[in-house]
Structure formats: structure tokens, C-alpha cells
Coordinates of C-alpha atoms in Angstrom, one line a residue:
Chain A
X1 CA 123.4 79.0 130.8
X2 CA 122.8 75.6 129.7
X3 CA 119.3 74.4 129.2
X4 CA 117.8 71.1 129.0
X5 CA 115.0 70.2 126.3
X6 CA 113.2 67.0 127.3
X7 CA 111.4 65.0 124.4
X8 CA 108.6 64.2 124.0
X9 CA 106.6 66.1 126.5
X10 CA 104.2 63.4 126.6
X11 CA 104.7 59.9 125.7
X12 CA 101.9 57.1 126.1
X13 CA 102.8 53.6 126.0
X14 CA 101.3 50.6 127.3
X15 CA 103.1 48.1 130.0
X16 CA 105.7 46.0 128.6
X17 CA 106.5 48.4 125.8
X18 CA 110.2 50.3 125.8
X19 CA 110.0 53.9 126.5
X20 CA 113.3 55.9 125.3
X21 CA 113.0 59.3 126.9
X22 CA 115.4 62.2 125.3
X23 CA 117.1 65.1 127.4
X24 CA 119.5 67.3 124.8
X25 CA 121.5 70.0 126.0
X26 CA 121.9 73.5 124.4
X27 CA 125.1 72.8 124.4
X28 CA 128.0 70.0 124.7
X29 CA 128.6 69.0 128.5
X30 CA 130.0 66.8 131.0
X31 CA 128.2 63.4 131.7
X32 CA 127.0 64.7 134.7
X33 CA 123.8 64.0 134.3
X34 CA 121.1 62.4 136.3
X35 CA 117.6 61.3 136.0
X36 CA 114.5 61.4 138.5
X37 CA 110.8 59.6 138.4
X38 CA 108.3 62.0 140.4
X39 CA 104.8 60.6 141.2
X40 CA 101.7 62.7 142.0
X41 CA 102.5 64.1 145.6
X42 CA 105.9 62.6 146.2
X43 CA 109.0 64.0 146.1
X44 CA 111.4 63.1 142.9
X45 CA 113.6 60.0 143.2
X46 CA 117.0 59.3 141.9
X47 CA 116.9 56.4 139.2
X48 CA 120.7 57.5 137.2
X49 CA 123.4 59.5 137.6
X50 CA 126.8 60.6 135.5
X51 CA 124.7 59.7 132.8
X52 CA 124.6 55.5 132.5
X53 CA 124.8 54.5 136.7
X54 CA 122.3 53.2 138.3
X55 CA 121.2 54.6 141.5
X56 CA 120.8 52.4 144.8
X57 CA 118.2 49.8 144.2
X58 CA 117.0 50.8 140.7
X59 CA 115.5 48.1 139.1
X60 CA 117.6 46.8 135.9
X61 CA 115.1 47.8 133.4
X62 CA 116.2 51.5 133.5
X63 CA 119.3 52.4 132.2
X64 CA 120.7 55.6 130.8
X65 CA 122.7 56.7 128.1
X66 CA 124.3 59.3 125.9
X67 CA 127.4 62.2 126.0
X68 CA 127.7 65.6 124.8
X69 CA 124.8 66.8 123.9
X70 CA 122.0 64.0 123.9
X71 CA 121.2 62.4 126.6
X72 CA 118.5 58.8 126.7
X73 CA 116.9 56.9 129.7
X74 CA 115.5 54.2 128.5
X75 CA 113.0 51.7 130.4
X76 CA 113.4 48.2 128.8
X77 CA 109.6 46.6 129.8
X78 CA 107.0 49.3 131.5
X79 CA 106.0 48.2 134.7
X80 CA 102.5 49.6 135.5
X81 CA 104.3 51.6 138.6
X82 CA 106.8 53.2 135.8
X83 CA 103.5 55.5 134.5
X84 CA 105.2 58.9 136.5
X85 CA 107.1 62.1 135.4
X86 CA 110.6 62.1 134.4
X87 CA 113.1 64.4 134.8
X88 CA 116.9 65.0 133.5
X89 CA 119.5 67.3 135.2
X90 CA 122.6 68.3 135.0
X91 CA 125.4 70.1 136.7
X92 CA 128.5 71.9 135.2
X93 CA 131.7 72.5 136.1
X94 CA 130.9 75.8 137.8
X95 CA 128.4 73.7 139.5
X96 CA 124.8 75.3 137.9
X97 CA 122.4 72.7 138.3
X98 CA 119.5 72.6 135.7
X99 CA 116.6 70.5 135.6
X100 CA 115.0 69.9 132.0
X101 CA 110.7 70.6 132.3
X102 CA 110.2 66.8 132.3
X103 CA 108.5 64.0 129.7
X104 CA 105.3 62.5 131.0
X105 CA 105.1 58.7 130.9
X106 CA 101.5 57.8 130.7
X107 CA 99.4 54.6 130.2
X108 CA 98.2 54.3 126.6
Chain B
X1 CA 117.7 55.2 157.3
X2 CA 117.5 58.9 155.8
X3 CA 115.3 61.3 156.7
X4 CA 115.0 65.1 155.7
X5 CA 112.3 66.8 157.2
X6 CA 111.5 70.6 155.9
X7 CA 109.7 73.6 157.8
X8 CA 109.5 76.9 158.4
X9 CA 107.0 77.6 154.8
X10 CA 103.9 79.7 154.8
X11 CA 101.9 82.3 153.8
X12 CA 104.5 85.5 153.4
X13 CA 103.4 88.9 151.3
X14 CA 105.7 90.3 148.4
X15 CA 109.0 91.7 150.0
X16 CA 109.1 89.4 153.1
X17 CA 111.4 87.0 154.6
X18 CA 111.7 83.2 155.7
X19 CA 113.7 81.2 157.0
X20 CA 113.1 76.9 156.0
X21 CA 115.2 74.5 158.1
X22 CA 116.0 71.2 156.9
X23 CA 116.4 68.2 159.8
X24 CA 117.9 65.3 158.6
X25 CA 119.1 61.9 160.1
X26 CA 119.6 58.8 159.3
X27 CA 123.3 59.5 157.9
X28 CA 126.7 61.8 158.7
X29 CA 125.2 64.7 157.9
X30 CA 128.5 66.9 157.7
X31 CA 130.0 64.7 155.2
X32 CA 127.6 65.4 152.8
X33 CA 126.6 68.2 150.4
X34 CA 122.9 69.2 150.5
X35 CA 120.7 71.6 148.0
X36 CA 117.3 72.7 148.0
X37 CA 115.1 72.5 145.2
X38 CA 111.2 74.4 144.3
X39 CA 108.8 73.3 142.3
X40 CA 106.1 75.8 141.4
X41 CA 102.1 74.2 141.5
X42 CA 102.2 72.3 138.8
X43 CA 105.3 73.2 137.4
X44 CA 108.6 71.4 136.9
X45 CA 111.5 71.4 139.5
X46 CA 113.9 74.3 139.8
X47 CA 117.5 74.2 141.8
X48 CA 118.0 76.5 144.1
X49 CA 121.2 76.6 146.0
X50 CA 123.5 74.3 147.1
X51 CA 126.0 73.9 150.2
X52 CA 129.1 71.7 150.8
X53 CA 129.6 69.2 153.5
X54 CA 131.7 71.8 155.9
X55 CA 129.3 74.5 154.7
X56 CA 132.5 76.3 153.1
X57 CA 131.4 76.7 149.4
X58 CA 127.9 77.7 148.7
X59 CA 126.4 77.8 145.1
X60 CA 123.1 79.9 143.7
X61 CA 120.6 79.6 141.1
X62 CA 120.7 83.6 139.2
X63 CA 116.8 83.9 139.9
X64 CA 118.0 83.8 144.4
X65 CA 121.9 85.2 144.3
X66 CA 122.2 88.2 146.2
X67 CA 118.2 87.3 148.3
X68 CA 118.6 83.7 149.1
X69 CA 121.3 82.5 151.7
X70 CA 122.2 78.7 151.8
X71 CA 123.8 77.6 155.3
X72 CA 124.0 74.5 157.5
X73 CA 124.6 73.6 161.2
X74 CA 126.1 70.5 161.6
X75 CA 126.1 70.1 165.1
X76 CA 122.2 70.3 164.8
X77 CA 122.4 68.0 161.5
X78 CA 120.1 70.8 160.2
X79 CA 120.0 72.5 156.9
X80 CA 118.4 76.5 156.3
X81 CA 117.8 78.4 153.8
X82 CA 117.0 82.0 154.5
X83 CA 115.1 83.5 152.0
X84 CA 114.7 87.4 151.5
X85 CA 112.6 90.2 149.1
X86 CA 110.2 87.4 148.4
X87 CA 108.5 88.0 145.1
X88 CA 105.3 85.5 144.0
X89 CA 107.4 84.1 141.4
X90 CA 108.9 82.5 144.5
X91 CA 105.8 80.4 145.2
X92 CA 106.6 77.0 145.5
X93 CA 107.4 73.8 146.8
X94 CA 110.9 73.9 148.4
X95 CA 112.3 70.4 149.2
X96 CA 115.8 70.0 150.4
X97 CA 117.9 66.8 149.2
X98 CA 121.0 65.0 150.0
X99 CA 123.9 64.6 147.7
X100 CA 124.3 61.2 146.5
X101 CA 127.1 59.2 148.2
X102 CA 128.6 58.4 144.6
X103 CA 127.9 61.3 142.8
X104 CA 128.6 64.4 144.7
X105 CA 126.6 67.4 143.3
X106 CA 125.9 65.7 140.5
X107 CA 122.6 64.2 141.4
X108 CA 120.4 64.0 144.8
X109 CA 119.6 60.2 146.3
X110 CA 117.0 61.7 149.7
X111 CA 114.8 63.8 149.5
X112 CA 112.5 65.1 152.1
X113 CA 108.3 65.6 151.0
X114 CA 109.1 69.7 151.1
X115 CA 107.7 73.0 152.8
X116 CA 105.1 75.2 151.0
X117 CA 106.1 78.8 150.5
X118 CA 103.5 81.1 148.9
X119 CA 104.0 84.7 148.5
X120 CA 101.0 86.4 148.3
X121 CA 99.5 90.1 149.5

């Protein structure tokens, strides 16, 4: 089973800083990997997936990156509505889906 | 514009059963692969099970195979999940999600607000 480590578990920055959050697999896998923002009582939203594509209306500050076994999403300029949890997941080729436990993005 | 719109969670004691339906509109629903996904209070998410568009291939998370079944109606645009010897590590919130257009399985563009399941004597 291949798990996902997030880094840091916690990250506080302040708007308009760069955030680069990390999502390394236990092992090397496909660039299927995606990347959600969940807010306090919502459900998660899609912001990449296949590892660098933006989803559908995802503002050009986030982009993702990475192949093998580390994964990045990195947010260029921190909006204030940007302060949320972020998860990565993944699915292989036997189609196991695995979420990592999520960074925290909060105001510094 | 999508919606998915869960039910069928409550208040179930250890070794019961439930059944969650999924509604969903907004898009052709039978083209599409859907999933469902928990999230324990305060905990991070967890996958659960997955379905294919014609409902012919059906995947599982280890911690559900052989108590959780994954099916769909398409005629009714509706998604279930029946969900069997219910232990309270199954307490959560269970959202269902859409495939993304682009990405197959690989990632989940809708998502409905989810249907509380605790499991509790």
C-alpha cells in the first residue's frame, strides 16, 4: 500500500508569501496525483490533478509539481481566502486511492 | 450545474447496516465514475469505494472489502452505498464525488456537503 506523507503538518505564512506544500510517496508512482483545499465545514475542492494541471477555474497562483516520489503544490502569492487545509492523493494503477493526512495553511 | 446530494446517514449501533444514496444532477451522470469518501470528526479524508460509469467495475478501500457494496442506478442518476457490520471506526463523514471530466479516477472535481454516519451503542 502506498502511503502519502504530507510536510509540514502546519505551515503559517502571512498573505502574499509563497507556500510550497510537500506530498512524498513511500514509494515511486504514477503522476496521478491530485490536490484539494478543504475549508472549515465544506467539502474538499479540486485545485490539480495528474500532478501539474490545473483544475476548472483554479486561479493561476497554484500550480503543482513533481514525479516519482515527491510531489509540491505551490501557491505563488497567498490570498487571504488560500488560509484552508490541503490535501494530496493519489491513485495507482490497480486503482487504490490514498489521501495523504493534509498540511495546514494558516495565517502567521 | 452539478449537484450531489447525500442521505440515508444516522445514528446506527456496532454490527448494523445502512444504506447512503447519492442524487446527483447537473451532468450525464452514467458517463461518469463516482466514489465516496469519509472523513472521521476531525480527521483527514479517507477513500472508500469507487464505481465506473456503467457500474461494471467497482473498486474498495481494504478497511470496507467484503462489508461495503458500491452500486449506482443510472436511470435514477443516483449513487448508493450499502454499508454492512458497521464498526465505530466507521464513524464519519461520507461524501460522494464525481470523477473529474479530465482525469478519470484520478482526482474528484463535485463534491456533495456529505451524510453523517455514527456508529454507536
Amino acid at each position: 500500500e502506498i502511503v502519502l506523507t504530507q510536510s509540514p503538518a502546519t505551515l503559517s505564512l502571512s498573505p502574499g508569501e509563497r507556500a510550497t506544500l510537500s506530498c512524498r510517496a513511500s514509494q515511486s508512482v504514477n503522476s496521478y496525483v491530485a490536490w484539494y483545499q478543504q475549508k472549515p465545514g465544506q467539502p474538499p475542492k479540486l485545485l490539480i490533478y495528474d500532478a501539474f494541471n490545473r483544475a476548472t477555474g483554479i486561479p493561476a497562483r497554484f500550480s503543482g509539481g513533481g514525479s516519482g516520489t515527491d510531489f509540491t503544490l505551490t501557491i505563488s502569492s497567498l490570498e487571504p481566502e488560500d488560509f484552508a487545509v490541503y490535501y494530496c492523493q493519489h491513485r495507482s494503477n490497480w486503482l487504490s486511492i490514498t489521501f495523504g493526512h493534509g498540511t495546514r495553511l494558516e495565517i502567521k | 450545474e452539478v449537484q450531489l446530494v447525500e442521505s440515508g446517514g444516522g445514528l446506527v449501533q456496532p454490527g448494523g447496516s445502512l444504506r447512503l444514496s447519492c442524487a446527483a444532477s447537473g451532468f450525464p451522470f452514467s458517463s461518469f465514475s463516482m466514489t465516496w469518501v469519509r472523513q472521521a470528526p476531525g480527521k483527514g479524508l479517507e477513500w472508500v469505494s469507487a464505481i465506473t460509469g456503467s457500474g461494471g467495475s467497482t473498486y474498495y478501500a481494504d478497511s470496507v472489502k467484503g462489508r461495503f457494496t458500491i452500486s449506482r442506478d443510472n436511470s435514477k442518476s443516483t449513487l448508493f452505498l450499502q454499508m454492512n457490520s458497521l464498526g465505530v471506526e466507521d464513524t464519519a463523514l461520507y461524501y460522494c464525488a464525481k470523477a473529474a471530466a479530465a482525469a478519470g479516477l484520478n482526482a474528484f472535481d463535485s463534491w456533495g456537503q456529505g451524510t453523517l454516519v455514527t456508529v454507536s451503542s
